[in-house]
């Protein structure tokens, strides 16, 4: 058996790991690399998109940095099955089509500039037709229902508690070369307990022989979720009191729904001023509809909400409006009274949020609230680091708006949560590979696992590195 780390190795984005066993090649995740545009453009068009030799793909969840290269893989020859949960499949049906639309529009914009200079034109990484075709290869599996991928290789998905449909991936492999049966666990993104909407991550008490583990927050702790709601209350109230609006860049899947639910709770309790709240993201609207379709993955509190009348719907209440059209979105820029605008993308690398940001970033009454991890070189990271000026649509803008950061809404386990994920394993892994983290975060997690749990054989793989097991 061997493992090649093709993405999210030494970085947080572009998750993609190749397992070779019993003559089969199984890809774990197939994500887009996100970051500096030129670098992302080149990496996403590299050989990692070649699919002819891949026999099967297992997808941990639907976030684009885990799923966003699937249409490219299919376009380049992959014809096997894509295994994931049914909720992940339904989210990908929306998200991959949206990603393809962005690929087409981005290349269209770049090609207009290149054509004027007489330069070679680019093809999109993939098109909406490619995304649609890839959806035909998805196979939805339920949690805890073992499935034989190939002779001697059995797949089981376990609820990871990170987002709708997210899974820990378990591969039980009867290795024909060694005669050994080994359990390989790919953590995917590990969720946090005690946050609303999604069920808590399920512990893998049996453990693993080989562990591929994320480390996004391997060197940081999150504040308790109730503290984050209190901070959200403070930020909303202070912004309204100074006559400004609150802009919240948010990923369309997971973070948008969390924020809507938190604001619903605060509004219902009379804890925040009575002001309009807008979700200005077509993808956010569409994925919220997918959330409604899958009550089987929600915690008990939200399931009760969903089964009651519309007044108690966690994703809709009196002051909340979902904007769908371009005209409705543009109208938000003329608002004079305070409002809350939630819009994608979460890292400010595209989407409608950029228009709202350009319109309000120079207003000191405006607050920009960052609630997600921000990749290096993204506009979101520059704002978190208090850089000014910043470039939006090619123009420079001085940042006069206030920038606030709340990490308590994160769907990722923090350092203690990551350690606990391994601590509960009765059989500790003999080989552990730390991925999906910046260098300092991954190194800190590796040291903590060694110091606190005595885990040995820990590796921090680099991009393209192969290990024989």
XYZ file of C-alpha atoms in Angstrom:
469
model
C 0.000 0.000 0.000
C 1.161 3.550 -0.613
C -0.163 7.067 -0.079
C 0.641 10.138 -2.176
C -0.300 13.525 -0.758
C -1.364 15.597 -3.747
C -3.015 18.511 -1.950
C -3.582 20.106 1.469
C -0.036 19.036 2.376
C 1.763 21.919 4.046
C -1.289 24.076 3.433
C -4.997 24.150 4.317
C -6.502 24.028 0.865
C -6.834 21.675 -2.105
C -7.453 18.434 -0.186
C -6.434 15.419 -2.293
C -4.771 12.167 -1.178
C -4.166 9.084 -3.340
C -4.336 5.601 -1.794
C -2.967 2.652 -3.806
C -3.804 -0.825 -2.553
C -4.629 -4.199 -4.110
C -3.993 -2.811 -7.567
C -6.591 -0.039 -7.155
C -6.173 3.731 -6.926
C -8.579 5.461 -4.572
C -8.637 9.241 -4.306
C -9.673 10.812 -0.997
C -11.168 14.237 -1.797
C -10.544 16.263 -4.940
C -10.474 19.893 -3.858
C -9.686 23.214 -5.462
C -6.577 25.037 -4.329
C -7.587 28.495 -3.072
C -5.262 31.422 -2.470
C -3.288 33.896 -4.582
C -5.056 33.943 -7.937
C -2.097 33.320 -10.253
C -0.759 30.513 -8.064
C -4.224 28.938 -7.705
C -4.799 29.165 -11.457
C -1.597 27.233 -12.177
C -1.936 24.604 -9.422
C -5.550 23.785 -10.275
C -4.525 23.126 -13.888
C -1.673 20.819 -12.937
C -1.513 17.054 -13.376
C -3.557 16.595 -10.194
C -6.623 16.818 -12.396
C -5.694 13.781 -14.490
C -8.309 11.106 -13.876
C -7.827 8.178 -16.264
C -6.022 5.960 -13.753
C -8.255 6.659 -10.723
C -10.590 3.784 -9.882
C -12.791 5.466 -7.251
C -13.145 8.738 -5.371
C -14.301 9.090 -1.756
C -15.445 12.575 -0.784
C -15.389 13.638 2.875
C -17.659 16.671 2.385
C -18.859 19.276 -0.089
C -16.707 22.335 0.643
C -15.023 23.457 -2.567
C -11.493 23.015 -1.202
C -12.426 19.320 -0.865
C -14.729 18.795 -3.881
C -14.058 21.606 -6.353
C -11.792 19.762 -8.802
C -14.168 16.835 -9.353
C -15.565 18.121 -12.686
C -11.975 18.625 -13.871
C -11.122 15.050 -12.907
C -14.153 13.767 -14.843
C -13.361 16.000 -17.807
C -9.892 14.422 -17.924
C -10.985 10.816 -17.965
C -12.221 9.725 -14.539
C -15.215 7.412 -15.010
C -15.441 5.695 -11.611
C -17.876 6.155 -8.746
C -17.764 9.097 -6.323
C -18.774 7.901 -2.847
C -20.080 10.314 -0.204
C -23.147 10.880 1.947
C -26.449 11.753 0.295
C -26.372 15.242 1.854
C -22.905 15.842 0.389
C -24.140 14.749 -3.023
C -27.082 17.170 -2.854
C -24.822 20.041 -1.795
C -22.364 19.258 -4.587
C -25.209 19.395 -7.095
C -25.535 23.079 -6.229
C -21.943 23.977 -5.370
C -20.151 22.405 -8.339
C -22.510 24.087 -10.797
C -21.839 27.399 -9.063
C -18.091 26.753 -9.120
C -18.249 25.931 -12.840
C -20.095 29.189 -13.528
C -17.322 31.064 -11.698
C -14.647 29.171 -13.682
C -16.325 30.185 -16.926
C -16.748 33.837 -15.934
C -13.211 34.183 -14.569
C -11.668 32.847 -17.768
C -13.989 35.017 -19.850
C -12.739 38.092 -17.968
C -9.062 37.073 -18.238
C -9.403 36.258 -21.932
C -10.822 39.701 -22.756
C -7.619 41.235 -21.381
C -5.358 38.646 -23.033
C -7.076 39.082 -26.403
C -6.288 42.811 -26.373
C -2.607 41.942 -25.853
C -2.599 39.234 -28.527
C -1.883 36.553 -25.934
C -2.985 32.912 -25.970
C -6.499 32.452 -24.591
C -7.275 30.090 -21.706
C -9.884 27.366 -21.408
C -11.930 27.220 -18.181
C -10.788 24.577 -15.710
C -14.207 23.053 -16.300
C -17.652 24.088 -17.467
C -21.196 23.702 -16.192
C -21.593 20.816 -18.639
C -18.609 19.085 -16.999
C -20.063 19.690 -13.529
C -23.426 18.298 -14.581
C -21.809 15.201 -16.068
C -19.767 14.573 -12.915
C -22.934 14.477 -10.807
C -23.984 11.315 -12.655
C -21.098 9.474 -10.964
C -22.044 10.273 -7.347
C -23.136 7.394 -5.108
C -24.793 8.379 -1.833
C -24.107 6.260 1.255
C -25.567 6.490 4.742
C -23.429 6.819 7.841
C -22.254 3.576 9.473
C -23.246 1.417 6.468
C -20.120 -0.502 5.304
C -19.714 -0.742 1.529
C -17.246 -2.924 -0.380
C -15.400 -0.678 -2.820
C -13.273 -3.466 -4.272
C -12.352 -6.979 -3.134
C -10.502 -6.565 0.147
C -11.323 -2.848 0.514
C -14.340 -1.818 2.592
C -15.547 1.784 3.049
C -17.480 3.167 6.033
C -18.517 6.810 6.525
C -18.922 8.216 10.052
C -20.492 11.581 10.960
C -17.658 14.133 11.308
C -19.896 16.893 12.693
C -18.170 19.567 10.561
C -20.967 20.524 8.176
C -24.028 19.039 6.509
C -23.104 15.542 5.318
C -19.446 15.643 6.401
C -17.760 12.334 7.123
C -14.738 10.625 8.585
C -13.624 8.063 5.994
C -12.696 4.561 7.144
C -11.018 2.142 4.730
C -10.553 -1.414 6.014
C -7.954 -2.880 3.667
C -7.037 -6.576 3.416
C -3.647 -5.905 1.821
C -2.924 -8.609 -0.755
C 0.802 -7.798 -0.769
C 1.389 -8.180 2.974
C -1.512 -10.372 4.031
C -2.338 -7.823 6.751
C -5.673 -6.214 7.436
C -5.168 -2.525 8.163
C -7.608 0.239 9.004
C -6.901 3.588 7.352
C -8.820 6.582 8.708
C -9.032 9.890 6.869
C -10.450 12.411 9.316
C -11.753 14.839 6.701
C -12.502 18.079 8.544
C -13.217 17.326 12.201
C -16.206 19.165 13.656
C -16.810 20.765 17.042
C -19.171 19.495 19.719
C -21.916 21.650 21.201
C -22.482 24.024 18.287
C -25.969 24.414 16.802
C -27.545 22.701 13.803
C -25.153 19.822 13.069
C -24.807 16.783 15.307
C -21.617 16.405 17.307
C -18.745 14.515 15.621
C -18.866 10.792 16.280
C -15.809 9.358 18.069
C -13.813 6.640 16.340
C -13.240 4.561 19.459
C -11.906 1.485 17.654
C -8.995 3.576 16.391
C -6.810 3.124 13.325
C -3.565 1.649 12.047
C -2.984 4.567 9.683
C -4.393 8.048 10.281
C -4.560 10.996 7.868
C -5.618 13.914 10.027
C -6.454 17.586 9.491
C -4.754 20.312 11.560
C -6.451 23.590 10.592
C -6.568 24.833 14.191
C -3.780 22.657 15.565
C -2.240 25.553 17.480
C -5.338 27.499 18.561
C -8.342 27.274 20.865
C -11.864 28.506 20.112
C -13.907 30.436 22.647
C -17.042 28.588 23.812
C -19.913 28.951 21.353
C -22.176 30.883 23.800
C -19.402 33.493 24.151
C -19.437 33.941 20.385
C -23.160 34.676 20.387
C -22.528 37.296 23.080
C -19.780 38.828 20.969
C -22.069 38.834 17.930
C -24.662 40.670 20.012
C -22.045 43.252 21.012
C -20.823 43.787 17.456
C -24.342 44.185 16.038
C -25.359 46.620 18.781
C -22.213 48.765 18.518
C -22.489 48.940 14.730
C -26.129 49.991 14.835
C -25.449 52.564 17.565
C -22.909 54.290 15.343
C -25.354 54.271 12.429
C -23.489 51.719 10.304
C -24.111 48.389 8.647
C -22.554 45.011 9.396
C -20.984 43.111 6.482
C -20.357 39.410 7.118
C -18.444 37.465 4.440
C -19.595 33.886 4.907
C -19.237 30.571 3.162
C -22.570 29.666 1.622
C -22.582 26.226 3.226
C -22.530 25.924 6.985
C -21.405 29.357 8.107
C -24.323 31.216 6.529
C -26.845 28.891 8.180
C -25.053 29.142 11.553
C -25.135 32.936 11.442
C -28.781 33.050 10.423
C -29.696 30.754 13.299
C -27.653 32.791 15.813
C -29.215 36.060 14.646
C -32.657 34.441 14.828
C -32.036 33.502 18.466
C -30.755 36.972 19.346
C -33.632 38.684 17.523
C -36.256 36.465 19.152
C -34.794 37.235 22.589
C -34.810 40.984 21.889
C -31.054 41.005 22.421
C -30.207 42.963 19.250
C -31.822 46.020 17.658
C -34.693 45.391 15.253
C -33.011 45.827 11.848
C -33.224 44.143 8.444
C -30.974 41.141 7.818
C -30.129 40.077 4.267
C -28.596 36.878 2.948
C -27.238 38.105 -0.376
C -25.859 34.946 -1.922
C -27.648 32.854 -4.556
C -25.546 29.876 -3.487
C -26.378 30.548 0.157
C -30.071 30.543 -0.677
C -29.785 27.303 -2.662
C -27.738 25.477 -0.034
C -30.128 26.562 2.708
C -32.839 24.758 0.740
C -30.619 21.646 0.757
C -30.256 21.982 4.534
C -34.041 21.814 4.854
C -34.017 18.506 2.916
C -31.804 16.678 5.417
C -33.231 16.784 8.939
C -31.689 13.354 9.546
C -28.255 14.951 10.157
C -29.394 17.741 12.510
C -29.207 17.778 16.270
C -32.419 17.347 18.263
C -32.968 21.075 18.854
C -32.943 21.992 15.177
C -35.014 18.972 14.193
C -37.787 20.273 16.411
C -37.540 23.685 14.745
C -37.782 22.162 11.279
C -40.819 20.098 12.162
C -42.699 23.080 13.595
C -44.320 25.988 11.792
C -42.505 28.630 9.708
C -42.351 31.111 12.592
C -39.922 28.745 14.300
C -37.915 27.935 11.182
C -34.235 28.434 12.143
C -33.398 29.592 8.606
C -36.192 32.138 8.233
C -37.822 34.775 10.416
C -39.559 38.132 10.089
C -36.542 40.420 9.655
C -34.612 38.038 7.395
C -34.691 38.407 3.613
C -33.009 36.203 1.023
C -32.009 38.178 -2.086
C -31.907 36.245 -5.321
C -31.675 38.695 -8.210
C -28.851 41.036 -9.201
C -31.274 43.952 -8.907
C -32.121 43.042 -5.304
C -28.415 42.803 -4.504
C -27.598 46.168 -6.065
C -30.438 47.794 -4.128
C -28.639 46.943 -0.868
C -25.889 49.404 -1.769
C -28.345 52.282 -1.555
C -29.495 51.427 1.975
C -29.006 54.359 4.346
C -30.308 52.785 7.568
C -28.294 50.140 9.447
C -28.588 46.563 8.190
C -26.806 43.225 8.349
C -25.634 41.777 5.027
C -24.379 38.175 4.924
C -22.813 37.345 1.574
C -20.251 35.014 0.019
C -17.467 34.329 -0.449
C -16.085 33.705 3.001
C -12.512 34.652 2.035
C -13.567 37.657 -0.082
C -12.111 36.100 -3.225
C -15.247 36.587 -5.302
C -19.015 36.886 -5.124
C -21.442 39.657 -4.259
C -19.703 40.533 -0.985
C -16.992 42.337 -2.969
C -19.534 44.826 -4.332
C -20.815 45.575 -0.834
C -17.261 45.847 0.458
C -16.225 48.290 -2.257
C -19.279 50.387 -1.482
C -18.762 50.510 2.307
C -15.095 49.869 3.133
C -14.379 53.596 3.305
C -17.146 54.256 5.842
C -15.876 54.151 9.460
C -19.420 53.356 10.634
C -19.260 50.017 8.782
C -18.135 46.831 10.540
C -16.690 43.886 8.603
C -17.045 40.686 10.633
C -14.762 37.780 9.725
C -16.010 34.440 11.066
C -13.889 31.958 9.059
C -10.277 30.930 8.680
C -8.666 33.035 5.936
C -6.149 31.497 3.544
C -2.831 33.308 2.993
C -2.854 35.954 0.241
C -6.656 36.246 0.173
C -8.388 39.583 0.617
C -9.942 38.207 3.794
C -6.499 37.491 5.293
C -5.316 41.007 4.399
C -8.258 42.537 6.252
C -7.685 40.307 9.296
C -4.040 41.436 9.277
C -5.201 45.095 9.176
C -3.572 45.812 5.823
C -4.543 49.038 4.075
C -5.045 49.867 1.300
C -6.469 46.709 -0.287
C -7.363 45.958 -3.891
C -10.966 45.262 -4.890
C -11.744 44.703 -8.589
C -8.294 46.037 -9.438
C -8.716 49.317 -7.527
C -7.072 50.340 -4.270
C -9.256 51.246 -1.286
C -8.200 52.553 2.117
C -9.774 50.525 4.925
C -11.702 52.852 7.225
C -14.332 50.268 8.199
C -13.814 48.447 11.500
C -12.709 44.800 11.126
C -13.768 42.287 13.811
C -12.835 38.582 14.006
C -14.931 35.837 15.634
C -13.509 32.303 15.532
C -16.169 30.772 17.766
C -18.470 30.046 14.819
C -15.866 27.802 13.235
C -17.018 24.327 12.261
C -13.468 22.999 12.788
C -12.267 21.385 15.985
C -9.626 23.437 17.785
C -6.357 22.066 19.185
C -8.013 20.364 22.150
C -10.730 18.910 19.932
C -8.146 17.480 17.532
C -6.210 15.889 20.377
C -9.441 14.447 21.818
C -10.214 12.896 18.403
C -7.091 10.720 18.812
C -7.249 10.361 22.596
C -10.496 8.335 22.504
C -9.057 5.800 20.044
C -8.507 2.465 21.779
C -6.021 1.466 19.077
C -3.609 4.350 18.514
C -2.305 4.783 14.956
C 1.126 3.406 14.108
C 1.498 5.899 11.262
C -0.030 9.382 11.440
C 0.052 11.954 8.655
C -0.810 15.550 9.558
C -2.359 17.482 6.651
C -4.703 20.401 5.964
C -2.905 23.005 8.065
C -0.351 25.766 7.845
C 3.163 24.664 8.812
C 3.108 26.057 12.351
C -0.334 24.646 13.103
C 0.552 21.167 11.806
C 3.876 21.089 13.659
C 2.214 22.159 16.900
C -0.423 19.423 16.616
C 2.240 16.793 15.868
C 4.202 17.825 18.965
C 1.074 17.858 21.156
C 0.036 14.365 20.003
C 3.510 13.109 20.830
C 3.799 14.864 24.182
C 0.286 14.201 25.512
C -0.627 10.863 23.936
C 2.751 9.329 23.138
C 1.901 9.020 19.431
C 4.954 8.079 17.361
C 5.531 7.754 13.628
C 4.027 11.179 12.881
C 4.810 12.714 9.484
C 4.078 16.132 8.022
C 4.004 15.303 4.299
C 4.876 17.787 1.606
C 2.973 18.242 -1.640
C 3.567 15.290 -3.957
C 5.305 13.183 -1.310
C 4.704 9.409 -1.370
C 4.906 6.956 1.529
C 5.072 3.157 1.203
C 3.342 1.304 4.024
